[in-house]
GROMACS .gro file of N, CA and C in nm:
model
  327
    1UNK      N    1   0.083  -0.120   0.000
    1UNK     CA    2   0.000   0.000   0.000
    1UNK      C    3   0.086   0.125   0.000
    2UNK      N    4   0.197   0.117   0.071
    2UNK     CA    5   0.286   0.233   0.077
    2UNK      C    6   0.346   0.264  -0.059
    3UNK      N    7   0.376   0.159  -0.137
    3UNK     CA    8   0.435   0.184  -0.270
    3UNK      C    9   0.334   0.248  -0.362
    4UNK      N   10   0.206   0.212  -0.349
    4UNK     CA   11   0.103   0.274  -0.432
    4UNK      C   12   0.091   0.422  -0.399
    5UNK      N   13   0.089   0.453  -0.271
    5UNK     CA   14   0.079   0.593  -0.230
    5UNK      C   15   0.202   0.670  -0.276
    6UNK      N   16   0.319   0.608  -0.265
    6UNK     CA   17   0.441   0.676  -0.310
    6UNK      C   18   0.441   0.696  -0.460
    7UNK      N   19   0.389   0.598  -0.535
    7UNK     CA   20   0.382   0.614  -0.681
    7UNK      C   21   0.285   0.724  -0.720
    8UNK      N   22   0.173   0.732  -0.649
    8UNK     CA   23   0.075   0.837  -0.680
    8UNK      C   24   0.132   0.973  -0.645
    9UNK      N   25   0.203   0.982  -0.533
    9UNK     CA   26   0.258   1.110  -0.491
    9UNK      C   27   0.381   1.149  -0.573
   10UNK      N   28   0.438   1.055  -0.649
   10UNK     CA   29   0.553   1.088  -0.733
   10UNK      C   30   0.513   1.179  -0.848
   11UNK      N   31   0.387   1.170  -0.890
   11UNK     CA   32   0.337   1.255  -0.998
   11UNK      C   33   0.283   1.383  -0.935
   12UNK      N   34   0.322   1.499  -0.984
   12UNK     CA   35   0.271   1.624  -0.926
   12UNK      C   36   0.119   1.635  -0.941
   13UNK      N   37   0.055   1.702  -0.846
   13UNK     CA   38  -0.091   1.715  -0.846
   13UNK      C   39  -0.141   1.792  -0.967
   14UNK      N   40  -0.056   1.879  -1.022
   14UNK     CA   41  -0.097   1.956  -1.140
   14UNK      C   42  -0.123   1.864  -1.260
   15UNK      N   43  -0.048   1.756  -1.270
   15UNK     CA   44  -0.070   1.663  -1.380
   15UNK      C   45  -0.204   1.593  -1.365
   16UNK      N   46  -0.241   1.559  -1.244
   16UNK     CA   47  -0.373   1.498  -1.222
   16UNK      C   48  -0.484   1.597  -1.257
   17UNK      N   49  -0.464   1.721  -1.218
   17UNK     CA   50  -0.567   1.822  -1.247
   17UNK      C   51  -0.580   1.842  -1.397
   18UNK      N   52  -0.467   1.851  -1.467
   18UNK     CA   53  -0.470   1.870  -1.612
   18UNK      C   54  -0.535   1.750  -1.681
   19UNK      N   55  -0.493   1.630  -1.645
   19UNK     CA   56  -0.549   1.510  -1.708
   19UNK      C   57  -0.698   1.497  -1.679
   20UNK      N   58  -0.738   1.525  -1.557
   20UNK     CA   59  -0.879   1.517  -1.522
   20UNK      C   60  -0.960   1.622  -1.598
   21UNK      N   61  -0.903   1.741  -1.615
   21UNK     CA   62  -0.972   1.845  -1.691
   21UNK      C   63  -0.991   1.805  -1.836
   22UNK      N   64  -0.889   1.742  -1.894
   22UNK     CA   65  -0.900   1.697  -2.033
   22UNK      C   66  -1.008   1.591  -2.047
   23UNK      N   67  -1.009   1.494  -1.957
   23UNK     CA   68  -1.110   1.388  -1.963
   23UNK      C   69  -1.250   1.448  -1.944
   24UNK      N   70  -1.263   1.540  -1.848
   24UNK     CA   71  -1.394   1.602  -1.824
   24UNK      C   72  -1.439   1.682  -1.946
   25UNK      N   73  -1.346   1.753  -2.010
   25UNK     CA   74  -1.381   1.830  -2.129
   25UNK      C   75  -1.426   1.741  -2.243
   26UNK      N   76  -1.358   1.628  -2.262
   26UNK     CA   77  -1.400   1.534  -2.366
   26UNK      C   78  -1.541   1.484  -2.337
   27UNK      N   79  -1.571   1.458  -2.211
   27UNK     CA   80  -1.705   1.414  -2.174
   27UNK      C   81  -1.810   1.521  -2.201
   28UNK      N   82  -1.779   1.645  -2.168
   28UNK     CA   83  -1.875   1.755  -2.193
   28UNK      C   84  -1.898   1.771  -2.342
   29UNK      N   85  -1.791   1.764  -2.420
   29UNK     CA   86  -1.806   1.778  -2.565
   29UNK      C   87  -1.890   1.662  -2.620
   30UNK      N   88  -1.867   1.543  -2.568
   30UNK     CA   89  -1.945   1.428  -2.614
   30UNK      C   90  -2.093   1.442  -2.584
   31UNK      N   91  -2.125   1.497  -2.468
   31UNK     CA   92  -2.266   1.516  -2.432
   31UNK      C   93  -2.329   1.623  -2.520
   32UNK      N   94  -2.254   1.728  -2.548
   32UNK     CA   95  -2.312   1.840  -2.622
   32UNK      C   96  -2.321   1.814  -2.772
   33UNK      N   97  -2.229   1.738  -2.828
   33UNK     CA   98  -2.223   1.724  -2.973
   33UNK      C   99  -2.295   1.600  -3.023
   34UNK      N  100  -2.279   1.488  -2.958
   34UNK     CA  101  -2.330   1.362  -3.013
   34UNK      C  102  -2.480   1.349  -2.998
   35UNK      N  103  -2.541   1.270  -3.086
   35UNK     CA  104  -2.685   1.249  -3.086
   35UNK      C  105  -2.722   1.107  -3.041
   36UNK      N  106  -2.624   1.019  -3.030
   36UNK     CA  107  -2.651   0.882  -2.989
   36UNK      C  108  -2.658   0.876  -2.837
   37UNK      N  109  -2.762   0.815  -2.784
   37UNK     CA  110  -2.784   0.813  -2.639
   37UNK      C  111  -2.675   0.733  -2.568
   38UNK      N  112  -2.630   0.625  -2.630
   38UNK     CA  113  -2.527   0.542  -2.566
   38UNK      C  114  -2.396   0.620  -2.555
   39UNK      N  115  -2.361   0.693  -2.659
   39UNK     CA  116  -2.238   0.773  -2.653
   39UNK      C  117  -2.252   0.886  -2.551
   40UNK      N  118  -2.371   0.941  -2.539
   40UNK     CA  119  -2.394   1.044  -2.438
   40UNK      C  120  -2.375   0.985  -2.298
   41UNK      N  121  -2.425   0.863  -2.277
   41UNK     CA  122  -2.406   0.799  -2.146
   41UNK      C  123  -2.258   0.769  -2.120
   42UNK      N  124  -2.186   0.729  -2.224
   42UNK     CA  125  -2.043   0.705  -2.207
   42UNK      C  126  -1.970   0.834  -2.175
   43UNK      N  127  -2.015   0.944  -2.233
   43UNK     CA  128  -1.953   1.073  -2.204
   43UNK      C  129  -1.979   1.115  -2.060
   44UNK      N  130  -2.096   1.085  -2.011
   44UNK     CA  131  -2.125   1.115  -1.870
   44UNK      C  132  -2.035   1.031  -1.780
   45UNK      N  133  -2.012   0.907  -1.820
   45UNK     CA  134  -1.920   0.822  -1.742
   45UNK      C  135  -1.779   0.880  -1.743
   46UNK      N  136  -1.737   0.936  -1.858
   46UNK     CA  137  -1.606   0.999  -1.863
   46UNK      C  138  -1.597   1.115  -1.764
   47UNK      N  139  -1.704   1.194  -1.757
   47UNK     CA  140  -1.704   1.306  -1.664
   47UNK      C  141  -1.698   1.257  -1.520
   48UNK      N  142  -1.773   1.152  -1.489
   48UNK     CA  143  -1.769   1.099  -1.352
   48UNK      C  144  -1.632   1.042  -1.319
   49UNK      N  145  -1.569   0.975  -1.415
   49UNK     CA  146  -1.437   0.920  -1.389
   49UNK      C  147  -1.332   1.028  -1.374
   50UNK      N  148  -1.348   1.139  -1.443
   50UNK     CA  149  -1.256   1.251  -1.426
   50UNK      C  150  -1.265   1.306  -1.283
   51UNK      N  151  -1.386   1.316  -1.234
   51UNK     CA  152  -1.405   1.362  -1.096
   51UNK      C  153  -1.348   1.261  -0.997
   52UNK      N  154  -1.369   1.132  -1.028
   52UNK     CA  155  -1.315   1.028  -0.939
   52UNK      C  156  -1.163   1.033  -0.933
   53UNK      N  157  -1.100   1.052  -1.046
   53UNK     CA  158  -0.954   1.059  -1.050
   53UNK      C  159  -0.904   1.175  -0.964
   54UNK      N  160  -0.969   1.288  -0.977
   54UNK     CA  161  -0.927   1.405  -0.899
   54UNK      C  162  -0.952   1.385  -0.750
   55UNK      N  163  -1.066   1.327  -0.716
   55UNK     CA  164  -1.094   1.300  -0.575
   55UNK      C  165  -0.992   1.204  -0.515
   56UNK      N  166  -0.958   1.099  -0.589
   56UNK     CA  167  -0.860   1.002  -0.539
   56UNK      C  168  -0.721   1.065  -0.526
   57UNK      N  169  -0.684   1.147  -0.623
   57UNK     CA  170  -0.552   1.211  -0.618
   57UNK      C  171  -0.542   1.306  -0.499
   58UNK      N  172  -0.643   1.390  -0.479
   58UNK     CA  173  -0.640   1.482  -0.365
   58UNK      C  174  -0.646   1.405  -0.233
   59UNK      N  175  -0.719   1.295  -0.233
   59UNK     CA  176  -0.728   1.215  -0.112
   59UNK      C  177  -0.592   1.160  -0.072
   60UNK      N  178  -0.518   1.112  -0.169
   60UNK     CA  179  -0.385   1.057  -0.140
   60UNK      C  180  -0.290   1.168  -0.098
   61UNK      N  181  -0.296   1.280  -0.166
   61UNK     CA  182  -0.204   1.390  -0.133
   61UNK      C  183  -0.228   1.446   0.006
   62UNK      N  184  -0.353   1.449   0.048
   62UNK     CA  185  -0.384   1.504   0.180
   62UNK      C  186  -0.386   1.397   0.289
   63UNK      N  187  -0.373   1.270   0.250
   63UNK     CA  188  -0.371   1.163   0.349
   63UNK      C  189  -0.504   1.139   0.415
   64UNK      N  190  -0.611   1.179   0.349
   64UNK     CA  191  -0.746   1.162   0.403
   64UNK      C  192  -0.824   1.066   0.314
   65UNK      N  193  -0.883   0.965   0.371
   65UNK     CA  194  -0.952   0.862   0.293
   65UNK      C  195  -1.094   0.901   0.254
   66UNK      N  196  -1.141   1.017   0.295
   66UNK     CA  197  -1.280   1.053   0.265
   66UNK      C  198  -1.301   1.070   0.114
   67UNK      N  199  -1.201   1.117   0.042
   67UNK     CA  200  -1.214   1.128  -0.103
   67UNK      C  201  -1.232   0.993  -0.170
   68UNK      N  202  -1.163   0.894  -0.118
   68UNK     CA  203  -1.176   0.760  -0.175
   68UNK      C  204  -1.312   0.701  -0.144
   69UNK      N  205  -1.370   0.737  -0.031
   69UNK     CA  206  -1.506   0.692   0.001
   69UNK      C  207  -1.605   0.755  -0.096
   70UNK      N  208  -1.586   0.884  -0.126
   70UNK     CA  209  -1.672   0.949  -0.225
   70UNK      C  210  -1.660   0.882  -0.361
   71UNK      N  211  -1.538   0.843  -0.397
   71UNK     CA  212  -1.517   0.773  -0.524
   71UNK      C  213  -1.598   0.644  -0.527
   72UNK      N  214  -1.598   0.571  -0.418
   72UNK     CA  215  -1.676   0.447  -0.410
   72UNK      C  216  -1.825   0.475  -0.430
   73UNK      N  217  -1.877   0.578  -0.365
   73UNK     CA  218  -2.019   0.609  -0.381
   73UNK      C  219  -2.051   0.656  -0.522
   74UNK      N  220  -1.961   0.733  -0.582
   74UNK     CA  221  -1.984   0.779  -0.719
   74UNK      C  222  -1.985   0.660  -0.815
   75UNK      N  223  -1.896   0.564  -0.793
   75UNK     CA  224  -1.895   0.445  -0.879
   75UNK      C  225  -2.023   0.365  -0.864
   76UNK      N  226  -2.074   0.353  -0.743
   76UNK     CA  227  -2.200   0.281  -0.721
   76UNK      C  228  -2.316   0.355  -0.787
   77UNK      N  229  -2.316   0.488  -0.775
   77UNK     CA  230  -2.419   0.568  -0.838
   77UNK      C  231  -2.413   0.557  -0.990
   78UNK      N  232  -2.291   0.556  -1.044
   78UNK     CA  233  -2.275   0.544  -1.190
   78UNK      C  234  -2.324   0.409  -1.239
   79UNK      N  235  -2.298   0.305  -1.164
   79UNK     CA  236  -2.346   0.172  -1.204
   79UNK      C  237  -2.499   0.168  -1.205
   80UNK      N  238  -2.561   0.227  -1.104
   80UNK     CA  239  -2.707   0.231  -1.101
   80UNK      C  240  -2.761   0.316  -1.215
   81UNK      N  241  -2.693   0.427  -1.244
   81UNK     CA  242  -2.736   0.514  -1.354
   81UNK      C  243  -2.730   0.440  -1.486
   82UNK      N  244  -2.626   0.364  -1.508
   82UNK     CA  245  -2.612   0.290  -1.634
   82UNK      C  246  -2.721   0.185  -1.645
   83UNK      N  247  -2.752   0.115  -1.537
   83UNK     CA  248  -2.856   0.012  -1.541
   83UNK      C  249  -2.992   0.073  -1.576
   84UNK      N  250  -3.026   0.183  -1.511
   84UNK     CA  251  -3.155   0.247  -1.538
   84UNK      C  252  -3.155   0.309  -1.678
   85UNK      N  253  -3.045   0.374  -1.714
   85UNK     CA  254  -3.037   0.437  -1.845
   85UNK      C  255  -3.047   0.338  -1.959
   86UNK      N  256  -2.977   0.226  -1.947
   86UNK     CA  257  -2.984   0.126  -2.052
   86UNK      C  258  -3.123   0.064  -2.062
   87UNK      N  259  -3.191   0.047  -1.950
   87UNK     CA  260  -3.328  -0.003  -1.954
   87UNK      C  261  -3.419   0.095  -2.028
   88UNK      N  262  -3.401   0.224  -2.001
   88UNK     CA  263  -3.482   0.324  -2.071
   88UNK      C  264  -3.450   0.324  -2.220
   89UNK      N  265  -3.320   0.312  -2.254
   89UNK     CA  266  -3.281   0.312  -2.395
   89UNK      C  267  -3.339   0.191  -2.467
   90UNK      N  268  -3.338   0.076  -2.402
   90UNK     CA  269  -3.395  -0.044  -2.466
   90UNK      C  270  -3.544  -0.024  -2.493
   91UNK      N  271  -3.615   0.035  -2.398
   91UNK     CA  272  -3.758   0.059  -2.419
   91UNK      C  273  -3.782   0.161  -2.528
   92UNK      N  274  -3.700   0.266  -2.532
   92UNK     CA  275  -3.714   0.365  -2.640
   92UNK      C  276  -3.685   0.300  -2.774
   93UNK      N  277  -3.583   0.216  -2.781
   93UNK     CA  278  -3.549   0.150  -2.907
   93UNK      C  279  -3.661   0.056  -2.951
   94UNK      N  280  -3.722  -0.013  -2.859
   94UNK     CA  281  -3.832  -0.103  -2.896
   94UNK      C  282  -3.949  -0.026  -2.953
   95UNK      N  283  -3.971   0.095  -2.906
   95UNK     CA  284  -4.086   0.172  -2.952
   95UNK      C  285  -4.056   0.254  -3.076
   96UNK      N  286  -3.931   0.303  -3.091
   96UNK     CA  287  -3.902   0.394  -3.202
   96UNK      C  288  -3.806   0.335  -3.304
   97UNK      N  289  -3.741   0.224  -3.276
   97UNK     CA  290  -3.640   0.162  -3.361
   97UNK      C  291  -3.522   0.255  -3.387
   98UNK      N  292  -3.494   0.343  -3.293
   98UNK     CA  293  -3.381   0.433  -3.304
   98UNK      C  294  -3.338   0.477  -3.164
   99UNK      N  295  -3.209   0.506  -3.151
   99UNK     CA  296  -3.161   0.561  -3.024
   99UNK      C  297  -3.109   0.702  -3.043
  100UNK      N  298  -3.155   0.765  -3.152
  100UNK     CA  299  -3.118   0.904  -3.178
  100UNK      C  300  -3.187   0.993  -3.076
  101UNK      N  301  -3.115   1.092  -3.025
  101UNK     CA  302  -3.169   1.177  -2.920
  101UNK      C  303  -3.286   1.262  -2.970
  102UNK      N  304  -3.292   1.285  -3.102
  102UNK     CA  305  -3.401   1.366  -3.158
  102UNK      C  306  -3.535   1.292  -3.150
  103UNK      N  307  -3.532   1.160  -3.150
  103UNK     CA  308  -3.658   1.086  -3.140
  103UNK      C  309  -3.716   1.095  -3.000
  104UNK      N  310  -3.635   1.134  -2.904
  104UNK     CA  311  -3.686   1.146  -2.767
  104UNK      C  312  -3.768   1.274  -2.747
  105UNK      N  313  -3.776   1.358  -2.849
  105UNK     CA  314  -3.861   1.476  -2.839
  105UNK      C  315  -4.008   1.438  -2.823
  106UNK      N  316  -4.041   1.317  -2.865
  106UNK     CA  317  -4.180   1.271  -2.852
  106UNK      C  318  -4.219   1.250  -2.706
  107UNK      N  319  -4.121   1.241  -2.618
  107UNK     CA  320  -4.151   1.221  -2.476
  107UNK      C  321  -4.206   1.346  -2.410
  108UNK      N  322  -4.197   1.459  -2.480
  108UNK     CA  323  -4.249   1.583  -2.421
  108UNK      C  324  -4.400   1.579  -2.409
  109UNK      N  325  -4.468   1.517  -2.505
  109UNK     CA  326  -4.614   1.525  -2.510
  109UNK      C  327  -4.680   1.405  -2.454
   0.00000   0.00000   0.00000
């Protein structure tokens, strides 16, 4: 365990922040640009993982395990989100034969 902490602390925190920002930006761009629901869900997962990476890095640097506990809860929440989201997507696909986000406009009425 000590070697893992030492390996994580060997990389400066700025690199974690930069890498996490890049991953989060890719996720935001994916949500805003793409029309496929599955790719949008994957982009949301990218954003959640970027936050998880940053929480874990700060947790190790400060020697406090609370960030790692938050990471665990976020991962559990993401798994539940994927299960519910995929169930909704399957039902939408059965009814519309498409997973394009524009077909979901029919849900308004």
